[in-house]
Amino acid sequence: MAASKEDSHSQFHQNVKQSNLKANGQYDQPIRHSRSHSTSDLPAREFEERTLKPSLYEEAGTESPDDALYSEVSSLDSNFSCACCYELMVQPTTLNCGHSFCRLCLARWWKTSQKTTCPECRQPWTGFPHINIIIRNTIDKLHPKAIRRRTASLQPFEDTKLLQEFEEFGEAEEKTRESETAGGRQDRLRKGFVWGVLTTLGLVFFFQILLNWNRQDSEMLVYKPLSRWRPADVSQWLSELGAWAADGYSRQFNASEINGVLLEGLQSEGELEKEPFNINNSLHRQAILIALEKVKQLGGKPPIDLWEFKALHQGLSTFLSYTVREFPRLTMTGMYMFYYEDVFLPFIHLVCPARSAVSGEANIIVQYYSEDIAWEQWVEFIPKFLFLPYYLYAEFAWNFADVNALPVAFTLANCAFLTMVEAKAITAFVRRGVRTTFFSLKRQTNMLFVIFFSCLLWPIIPTILTDLMFYISMYYSPCINFYEVFMQ
């Protein structure tokens, strides 16, 4: 009897141990396994615990620890299940809406539907979805064996090819989005740049109108005949001839009340030596007489700065401001053929002065009042004309930096930018040939049409509109060329 009791007790303890192992192992299975167990295999004590304890928790209105643990694990596993295949997610990918899927399932959905929407809620995703690293690492830690089996089952060639196609689609989408973003940023930058330049140009134009509001062109010396010159006008004219005349003769003539009528009556150099002129230097007398003859020929003082030239030649100044920018060499050729004495001769004497054998004050007449061009000047002028035409214009503008500082600064900057633009055009021609150069001449062709129609309609164009065109060419052109060189 004792032996039989010991055998029955050992058998009971063995059954309890096996039932405990089964009970502890039931939560390690996936959530798809049934929770039901056969009560016939359980010993009496555990059967009572499995049947009586839930009733006690139900009477108390609380949840049993086993049910709570099972519910928690089931909820945890369901969050790691793909909403398409209802399996454990491999390479979990989370969309903008918050739903997560296997990356292969998402690729299959994209391939079959040809849509970039969520397979569950149909909400479009923005951007390209990437693998959720946090969910992937969590699954790897909680279900290492299951995820290895799932990953091994998804290695066929078709699946790999589909995933590769899906990734290529994503890369193309990201490149397109980046280019659109860069293009939008470039458009915003371009619009901001243009509006900034237009605002600045408008302010400059407004202040220029205010400065010239009470200024009458008829009172400028370029319009005044010599007979109407007052002593102050004579003093101003002498000061503009150079430092040699401004230092002594300008104040002397003003103090002596010498007006335009007295100057108009001068016939010979000897008269300047007498009272009230008292000029003892023969070279100075000769230079003043030559300058005086030019005033008599023109009917007014020759223009000495940009604004005087614009007031005297309004149409020509506006025309040159556009043609110099687009056709520098052709403009110089036109000046030589049609405006030799008025424009070209002063231009070449300033940018390529003659190296006269006469030095000192005697060089004044040769440099500023000579109507001949020496061969040394042509030797210096022609290479610059062919290879660096904008450098010639910059040299010409630099001579007026003391009287027109702001326009000269814009002109020098514009000449530098235009030289760079021309260098870029030559480089493009060398690399790409004639076809690219033909398309790059589109702006010059449009400018030719604008100039042609402006010449036809010039008599009926209001003066304020011509001034606006001049200021646009003067102040807006450097900004456009800067944008073309550095920002395109």
Coordinates of C-alpha atoms in Angstrom, one line a residue:
M1 CA 0.0 0.0 0.0
A2 CA 2.8 2.4 0.9
A3 CA 4.5 1.8 -2.5
S4 CA 1.2 2.3 -4.4
K5 CA 0.7 5.7 -2.5
E6 CA 4.2 6.9 -3.3
D7 CA 3.6 6.0 -7.0
S8 CA 0.3 7.9 -7.0
H9 CA 1.9 11.0 -5.4
S10 CA 4.8 11.0 -7.8
Q11 CA 2.5 10.6 -10.8
F12 CA 0.4 13.6 -9.4
H13 CA 3.4 15.9 -9.1
Q14 CA 4.6 14.9 -12.6
N15 CA 1.1 15.8 -14.0
V16 CA 1.1 19.2 -12.2
K17 CA 4.6 20.0 -13.5
Q18 CA 3.5 19.2 -17.1
S19 CA 0.4 21.3 -16.8
N20 CA 2.3 24.2 -15.4
L21 CA 4.7 24.0 -18.3
K22 CA 1.8 24.0 -20.7
A23 CA 0.2 26.9 -19.0
N24 CA 3.3 29.0 -19.0
G25 CA 4.0 28.2 -22.7
Q26 CA 0.6 29.2 -24.0
Y27 CA 1.5 32.9 -24.3
D28 CA 4.6 32.3 -26.3
Q29 CA 2.4 31.2 -29.3
P30 CA 1.1 33.8 -31.9
I31 CA -2.3 35.4 -31.3
R32 CA -3.9 33.1 -33.9
H33 CA -3.7 30.0 -31.6
S34 CA -6.8 29.2 -29.7
R35 CA -6.9 29.9 -26.0
S36 CA -9.1 26.9 -25.2
H37 CA -7.5 23.9 -23.4
S38 CA -8.9 20.5 -22.6
T39 CA -9.8 20.4 -18.9
S40 CA -9.6 16.7 -18.8
D41 CA -5.8 16.9 -19.0
L42 CA -5.6 19.2 -15.9
P43 CA -5.2 17.8 -12.3
A44 CA -8.0 18.5 -9.9
R45 CA -6.3 21.4 -8.0
E46 CA -5.4 23.3 -11.2
F47 CA -8.8 22.6 -12.6
E48 CA -10.4 24.3 -9.6
E49 CA -8.0 27.3 -10.0
R50 CA -8.9 27.6 -13.7
T51 CA -12.6 27.4 -13.1
L52 CA -13.3 28.8 -9.7
K53 CA -11.0 31.8 -9.7
P54 CA -12.6 33.5 -12.8
S55 CA -16.0 33.3 -11.1
L56 CA -14.6 35.0 -8.0
Y57 CA -13.1 37.8 -10.2
E58 CA -16.4 38.1 -12.1
E59 CA -18.3 38.4 -8.8
A60 CA -15.8 41.1 -7.6
G61 CA -16.2 43.0 -10.9
T62 CA -12.4 42.8 -11.8
E63 CA -10.3 41.1 -14.4
S64 CA -8.3 38.0 -13.6
P65 CA -4.5 38.3 -13.9
D66 CA -4.4 35.6 -16.6
D67 CA -7.0 37.4 -18.8
A68 CA -5.2 40.7 -18.3
L69 CA -1.8 39.2 -19.3
Y70 CA -3.4 37.4 -22.3
S71 CA -5.2 40.6 -23.4
E72 CA -2.0 42.7 -23.1
V73 CA 0.1 40.2 -25.2
S74 CA -2.7 39.8 -27.8
S75 CA -3.0 43.6 -28.2
L76 CA 0.8 43.9 -28.4
D77 CA 1.0 41.2 -31.1
S78 CA -1.9 42.7 -33.1
N79 CA 0.0 46.0 -33.3
F80 CA 2.8 44.2 -35.0
S81 CA 0.5 42.5 -37.6
C82 CA 0.3 43.8 -41.1
A83 CA -3.2 45.1 -42.1
C84 CA -2.8 43.5 -45.6
C85 CA -1.5 40.0 -44.9
Y86 CA -2.4 39.8 -41.2
E87 CA 1.1 38.3 -40.5
L88 CA 4.0 39.6 -38.5
M89 CA 5.3 42.7 -40.3
V90 CA 8.6 42.4 -42.2
Q91 CA 10.4 45.7 -42.8
P92 CA 7.5 47.6 -41.2
T93 CA 6.7 50.8 -43.1
T94 CA 4.6 53.6 -41.5
L95 CA 2.6 56.0 -43.7
N96 CA 1.6 59.6 -42.9
C97 CA -1.8 58.4 -41.7
G98 CA -0.2 56.3 -39.0
H99 CA -0.9 52.8 -40.4
S100 CA 1.9 50.4 -40.8
F101 CA 2.4 47.5 -43.3
C102 CA 5.0 45.1 -44.6
R103 CA 7.1 46.9 -47.1
L104 CA 6.4 44.1 -49.7
C105 CA 2.6 44.4 -49.1
L106 CA 2.8 48.1 -49.6
A107 CA 4.8 47.6 -52.8
R108 CA 2.2 45.1 -54.1
W109 CA -0.6 47.5 -53.3
W110 CA 1.3 50.3 -55.2
K111 CA 1.9 48.0 -58.1
T112 CA -1.6 46.7 -58.5
S113 CA -3.5 50.0 -57.7
Q114 CA -1.0 52.4 -59.3
K115 CA -1.8 54.8 -56.4
T116 CA 0.2 56.3 -53.6
T117 CA -2.5 55.9 -50.9
C118 CA -2.9 53.9 -47.7
P119 CA -4.3 50.4 -48.4
E120 CA -6.5 50.7 -45.3
C121 CA -7.9 54.3 -45.1
R122 CA -7.1 55.4 -48.7
Q123 CA -5.4 58.6 -47.5
P124 CA -2.7 59.7 -49.9
W125 CA 0.8 59.7 -48.5
T126 CA 3.2 62.6 -49.0
G127 CA 6.8 62.0 -49.7
F128 CA 8.1 58.4 -49.9
P129 CA 7.6 56.1 -46.9
H130 CA 10.6 54.6 -45.2
I131 CA 11.0 51.7 -42.8
N132 CA 10.0 52.3 -39.2
I133 CA 13.2 51.4 -37.4
I134 CA 11.6 51.5 -33.9
I135 CA 8.9 49.0 -34.8
R136 CA 11.4 46.8 -36.7
N137 CA 13.8 46.6 -33.7
T138 CA 10.9 45.9 -31.3
I139 CA 9.7 43.0 -33.5
D140 CA 13.2 41.6 -33.8
K141 CA 13.5 41.6 -30.0
L142 CA 10.1 40.1 -29.2
H143 CA 9.7 37.6 -32.0
P144 CA 13.2 36.8 -33.3
K145 CA 12.4 33.3 -34.6
A146 CA 9.1 34.2 -36.2
I147 CA 10.6 37.2 -38.0
R148 CA 13.4 35.1 -39.3
R149 CA 11.0 32.6 -40.7
R150 CA 8.9 35.4 -42.2
T151 CA 11.9 37.0 -43.8
A152 CA 13.2 33.7 -45.2
S153 CA 9.8 33.1 -46.8
L154 CA 9.9 36.5 -48.7
Q155 CA 13.1 35.9 -50.6
P156 CA 11.8 34.9 -54.1
F157 CA 13.1 36.7 -57.1
E158 CA 9.7 38.3 -57.8
D159 CA 9.5 39.8 -54.4
T160 CA 13.0 41.2 -54.6
K161 CA 12.4 42.6 -58.0
L162 CA 9.1 44.3 -56.9
L163 CA 10.8 45.8 -53.9
Q164 CA 13.7 47.1 -56.1
E165 CA 11.1 48.6 -58.5
F166 CA 9.3 50.2 -55.5
E167 CA 12.6 51.7 -54.2
E168 CA 13.5 53.1 -57.7
F169 CA 10.0 54.7 -57.8
G170 CA 10.7 56.3 -54.4
E171 CA 14.1 57.6 -55.5
A172 CA 12.6 59.2 -58.6
E173 CA 9.8 60.7 -56.5
E174 CA 12.3 62.2 -54.1
K175 CA 14.4 63.6 -56.9
T176 CA 11.3 65.2 -58.5
R177 CA 10.3 66.7 -55.2
E178 CA 13.8 68.1 -54.6
S179 CA 13.9 69.6 -58.1
E180 CA 10.5 71.1 -57.6
T181 CA 11.5 72.5 -54.2
A182 CA 14.7 73.9 -55.6
G183 CA 12.8 75.3 -58.6
G184 CA 10.2 76.9 -56.3
R185 CA 13.0 78.3 -54.1
Q186 CA 14.7 79.6 -57.3
D187 CA 11.4 81.2 -58.4
R188 CA 10.9 82.8 -55.1
L189 CA 14.5 84.1 -55.1
R190 CA 14.0 85.4 -58.6
K191 CA 10.8 87.1 -57.8
G192 CA 12.3 88.6 -54.6
F193 CA 15.3 89.8 -56.6
V194 CA 13.2 91.4 -59.3
W195 CA 10.8 93.1 -56.9
G196 CA 13.8 94.4 -54.9
V197 CA 15.4 95.8 -58.0
L198 CA 12.1 97.3 -59.2
T199 CA 11.5 98.9 -55.8
T200 CA 15.0 100.4 -55.8
L201 CA 14.7 101.6 -59.3
G202 CA 11.3 103.3 -58.5
L203 CA 12.8 105.1 -55.5
V204 CA 15.8 106.3 -57.6
F205 CA 13.4 107.5 -60.3
F206 CA 11.2 109.2 -57.7
F207 CA 14.1 111.1 -56.1
Q208 CA 15.6 112.0 -59.5
I209 CA 12.3 113.6 -60.4
L210 CA 12.3 115.5 -57.1
L211 CA 15.9 116.7 -57.6
N212 CA 15.1 117.9 -61.2
W213 CA 11.6 119.3 -60.4
N214 CA 12.6 122.9 -60.3
R215 CA 15.5 122.6 -62.7
Q216 CA 14.9 124.1 -66.1
D217 CA 16.9 122.7 -69.0
S218 CA 16.8 126.1 -70.7
E219 CA 18.9 127.5 -67.9
M220 CA 21.7 124.9 -68.4
L221 CA 24.8 126.3 -70.2
V222 CA 24.4 123.6 -72.9
Y223 CA 21.2 125.4 -74.0
K224 CA 22.2 129.0 -73.2
P225 CA 23.7 131.0 -76.0
L226 CA 27.0 132.8 -75.3
S227 CA 25.4 136.2 -75.3
R228 CA 23.2 135.3 -72.3
W229 CA 26.0 134.1 -70.1
R230 CA 26.4 135.8 -66.8
P231 CA 29.8 136.2 -65.0
A232 CA 28.9 133.1 -62.8
D233 CA 28.3 131.1 -66.0
V234 CA 31.6 132.2 -67.5
S235 CA 33.4 131.2 -64.2
Q236 CA 31.7 127.8 -64.3
W237 CA 32.7 127.3 -67.9
L238 CA 36.3 128.1 -67.2
S239 CA 36.4 125.8 -64.2
E240 CA 35.3 123.0 -66.4
L241 CA 38.2 123.5 -68.8
G242 CA 40.6 122.0 -66.3
A243 CA 42.6 122.7 -63.2
W244 CA 44.8 125.2 -65.1
A245 CA 41.8 127.5 -65.7
A246 CA 39.9 126.8 -62.5
D247 CA 42.7 127.8 -60.2
G248 CA 43.2 131.4 -61.3
Y249 CA 41.1 132.4 -64.3
S250 CA 37.7 131.3 -63.0
R251 CA 37.9 133.6 -59.9
Q252 CA 39.6 136.3 -61.9
F253 CA 36.9 136.5 -64.6
N254 CA 34.1 136.4 -62.0
A255 CA 35.7 139.2 -60.0
S256 CA 36.2 141.3 -63.2
E257 CA 32.5 140.8 -64.1
I258 CA 33.3 139.3 -67.5
N259 CA 30.1 138.0 -69.1
G260 CA 29.2 136.2 -72.4
V261 CA 29.0 139.4 -74.4
L262 CA 32.7 140.3 -73.7
L263 CA 33.7 136.8 -74.7
E264 CA 31.7 136.9 -77.8
G265 CA 33.5 140.0 -78.9
L266 CA 36.9 138.4 -78.7
Q267 CA 38.5 138.1 -82.1
S268 CA 42.2 137.4 -81.5
E269 CA 44.6 135.9 -79.0
G270 CA 46.1 139.2 -78.2
E271 CA 42.9 140.7 -76.8
L272 CA 43.1 138.2 -73.9
E273 CA 46.4 139.7 -72.9
K274 CA 44.8 143.1 -72.2
E275 CA 42.4 144.3 -69.6
P276 CA 40.1 142.9 -68.2
F277 CA 41.4 139.5 -69.1
N278 CA 45.1 139.8 -68.2
I279 CA 46.1 136.3 -69.4
N280 CA 49.9 136.3 -69.9
N281 CA 50.4 132.6 -70.8
S282 CA 50.1 132.2 -74.5
L283 CA 49.1 128.5 -74.3
H284 CA 46.3 129.3 -72.0
R285 CA 45.1 132.1 -74.3
Q286 CA 45.2 129.7 -77.2
A287 CA 43.3 127.0 -75.3
I288 CA 40.6 129.5 -74.2
L289 CA 40.1 130.7 -77.7
I290 CA 39.7 127.2 -79.1
A291 CA 37.2 126.3 -76.4
L292 CA 35.4 129.6 -77.1
E293 CA 35.1 128.9 -80.8
K294 CA 33.5 125.5 -80.0
V295 CA 30.9 127.2 -77.8
K296 CA 30.1 129.6 -80.7
Q297 CA 29.8 126.7 -83.1
L298 CA 27.5 124.6 -80.8
G299 CA 25.5 127.6 -79.6
G300 CA 26.1 126.6 -76.0
K301 CA 28.6 125.0 -73.7
P302 CA 29.7 121.4 -74.7
P303 CA 28.3 118.9 -72.3
I304 CA 30.8 118.0 -69.6
D305 CA 28.8 115.3 -67.7
L306 CA 26.2 112.7 -68.2
W307 CA 23.2 114.8 -67.3
E308 CA 24.2 117.7 -69.6
F309 CA 24.8 115.3 -72.5
K310 CA 21.3 113.7 -71.7
A311 CA 19.7 117.1 -71.7
L312 CA 21.3 118.1 -74.9
H313 CA 20.9 114.8 -76.7
Q314 CA 17.9 113.1 -75.0
G315 CA 17.1 110.7 -77.8
L316 CA 20.7 109.8 -78.5
S317 CA 21.6 109.2 -74.9
T318 CA 18.6 106.8 -74.4
F319 CA 19.5 105.1 -77.7
L320 CA 23.1 104.7 -76.7
S321 CA 22.3 103.4 -73.3
Y322 CA 20.6 100.3 -74.9
T323 CA 22.8 99.8 -77.9
V324 CA 26.0 100.0 -75.9
R325 CA 24.8 97.2 -73.7
E326 CA 23.7 94.8 -76.4
F327 CA 25.9 95.9 -79.4
P328 CA 29.1 97.5 -78.1
R329 CA 31.2 97.2 -81.2
L330 CA 28.4 98.2 -83.6
T331 CA 27.6 101.2 -81.4
M332 CA 31.2 102.5 -81.7
T333 CA 31.2 102.0 -85.4
G334 CA 28.0 104.0 -85.6
M335 CA 29.5 106.8 -83.5
Y336 CA 32.5 106.9 -85.9
M337 CA 30.2 107.1 -89.0
F338 CA 27.4 109.4 -87.8
Y339 CA 28.6 111.2 -84.7
Y340 CA 32.3 111.6 -85.4
E341 CA 32.8 115.2 -84.0
D342 CA 30.1 115.2 -81.3
V343 CA 30.6 111.7 -79.8
F344 CA 33.5 109.6 -81.2
L345 CA 36.2 112.2 -81.2
P346 CA 35.8 113.2 -77.5
F347 CA 35.4 109.5 -76.7
I348 CA 38.7 108.3 -78.3
H349 CA 40.6 111.3 -76.9
L350 CA 39.5 110.3 -73.4
V351 CA 40.0 106.5 -73.5
C352 CA 43.1 106.6 -75.7
P353 CA 44.8 110.0 -75.2
A354 CA 47.6 111.0 -77.6
R355 CA 51.2 110.6 -76.4
S356 CA 52.2 114.0 -77.7
A357 CA 55.9 115.0 -78.0
V358 CA 54.8 118.3 -76.4
S359 CA 54.7 117.9 -72.6
G360 CA 53.2 120.0 -69.8
E361 CA 50.6 122.6 -70.4
A362 CA 51.1 122.5 -74.2
N363 CA 49.6 119.0 -74.2
I364 CA 46.2 120.5 -73.2
I365 CA 45.4 121.6 -76.8
V366 CA 46.6 118.3 -78.3
Q367 CA 44.7 116.1 -75.9
Y368 CA 41.3 117.9 -75.6
Y369 CA 40.9 120.0 -78.7
S370 CA 42.7 118.2 -81.5
E371 CA 40.4 117.0 -84.4
D372 CA 43.0 114.5 -85.6
I373 CA 43.6 111.0 -84.2
A374 CA 47.2 109.8 -84.1
W375 CA 48.2 106.4 -85.2
E376 CA 49.3 105.5 -81.7
Q377 CA 45.7 106.1 -80.5
W378 CA 44.4 103.7 -83.2
V379 CA 47.0 101.1 -82.2
E380 CA 45.7 101.3 -78.6
F381 CA 42.0 101.6 -79.6
I382 CA 41.6 98.8 -82.1
P383 CA 42.6 95.8 -79.9
K384 CA 40.4 97.0 -77.1
F385 CA 37.6 97.6 -79.6
L386 CA 37.8 94.0 -80.8
F387 CA 38.4 92.1 -77.5
L388 CA 37.4 94.4 -74.6
P389 CA 34.8 96.9 -75.8
Y390 CA 33.2 97.3 -72.4
Y391 CA 36.6 98.2 -71.0
L392 CA 36.6 101.2 -73.3
Y393 CA 33.2 102.3 -72.0
A394 CA 34.5 101.8 -68.4
E395 CA 37.5 104.0 -69.1
F396 CA 35.3 106.7 -70.5
A397 CA 32.9 106.6 -67.5
W398 CA 35.8 106.7 -65.1
N399 CA 36.8 110.2 -66.3
F400 CA 33.5 111.5 -64.9
A401 CA 33.6 109.8 -61.5
D402 CA 34.2 113.2 -59.8
V403 CA 31.0 114.8 -61.2
N404 CA 28.7 111.7 -61.6
A405 CA 29.7 109.3 -58.9
L406 CA 26.5 107.2 -58.7
P407 CA 25.9 106.7 -62.5
V408 CA 29.6 106.0 -62.9
A409 CA 29.5 103.3 -60.2
F410 CA 26.6 101.6 -61.9
T411 CA 28.2 101.9 -65.3
L412 CA 31.5 100.4 -64.1
A413 CA 29.7 97.5 -62.5
N414 CA 27.6 96.9 -65.6
C415 CA 30.7 96.9 -67.8
A416 CA 32.3 94.2 -65.6
F417 CA 29.1 92.1 -65.7
L418 CA 28.7 92.5 -69.4
T419 CA 32.3 91.4 -70.0
M420 CA 31.5 88.2 -67.9
V421 CA 28.3 87.6 -69.9
E422 CA 30.2 87.9 -73.1
A423 CA 32.9 85.5 -71.9
K424 CA 30.2 83.0 -70.9
A425 CA 28.6 83.3 -74.4
I426 CA 32.0 82.7 -76.0
T427 CA 32.6 79.6 -73.8
A428 CA 29.2 78.2 -74.6
F429 CA 29.9 78.7 -78.3
V430 CA 33.2 76.8 -78.1
R431 CA 31.7 73.9 -76.2
R432 CA 28.3 73.6 -77.9
G433 CA 28.5 75.1 -81.3
V434 CA 26.5 77.5 -83.4
R435 CA 23.0 76.2 -82.3
T436 CA 23.4 77.4 -78.7
T437 CA 24.8 80.7 -79.9
F438 CA 21.8 81.2 -82.2
F439 CA 19.4 80.8 -79.3
S440 CA 21.5 83.1 -77.1
L441 CA 21.0 85.9 -79.6
K442 CA 17.3 86.0 -78.9
R443 CA 17.6 88.9 -76.5
Q444 CA 19.6 90.9 -78.9
T445 CA 17.0 90.3 -81.6
N446 CA 14.2 91.4 -79.4
M447 CA 16.2 94.5 -78.5
L448 CA 16.6 95.4 -82.2
F449 CA 12.8 95.3 -82.6
V450 CA 12.3 97.5 -79.5
I451 CA 14.9 100.0 -80.8
F452 CA 13.3 100.0 -84.2
F453 CA 9.8 100.7 -83.0
S454 CA 11.0 103.2 -80.5
C455 CA 12.7 105.2 -83.3
L456 CA 9.4 105.1 -85.3
L457 CA 7.3 106.3 -82.3
W458 CA 9.9 108.6 -80.8
P459 CA 8.0 111.9 -81.7
I460 CA 4.9 110.8 -79.8
I461 CA 6.6 109.2 -76.7
P462 CA 6.2 111.4 -73.6
T463 CA 9.4 112.8 -72.0
I464 CA 8.7 111.1 -68.7
L465 CA 8.6 107.7 -70.4
T466 CA 11.9 108.3 -72.2
D467 CA 13.4 109.3 -68.8
L468 CA 12.1 106.1 -67.3
M469 CA 13.6 104.1 -70.2
F470 CA 16.9 105.8 -69.6
Y471 CA 16.9 105.1 -65.8
I472 CA 15.9 101.5 -66.4
S473 CA 18.9 101.0 -68.7
M474 CA 21.2 102.9 -66.3
Y475 CA 20.2 101.3 -62.9
Y476 CA 18.3 98.1 -63.8
S477 CA 20.6 96.6 -66.4
P478 CA 23.5 96.0 -63.9
C479 CA 21.2 94.1 -61.6
I480 CA 19.9 91.9 -64.4
N481 CA 23.5 91.2 -65.6
F482 CA 24.5 90.4 -62.1
Y483 CA 21.7 87.9 -61.8
E484 CA 22.7 86.3 -65.2
V485 CA 26.3 86.0 -64.2
F486 CA 26.1 84.8 -60.6
M487 CA 22.6 83.5 -60.0
Q488 CA 21.6 81.5 -63.1

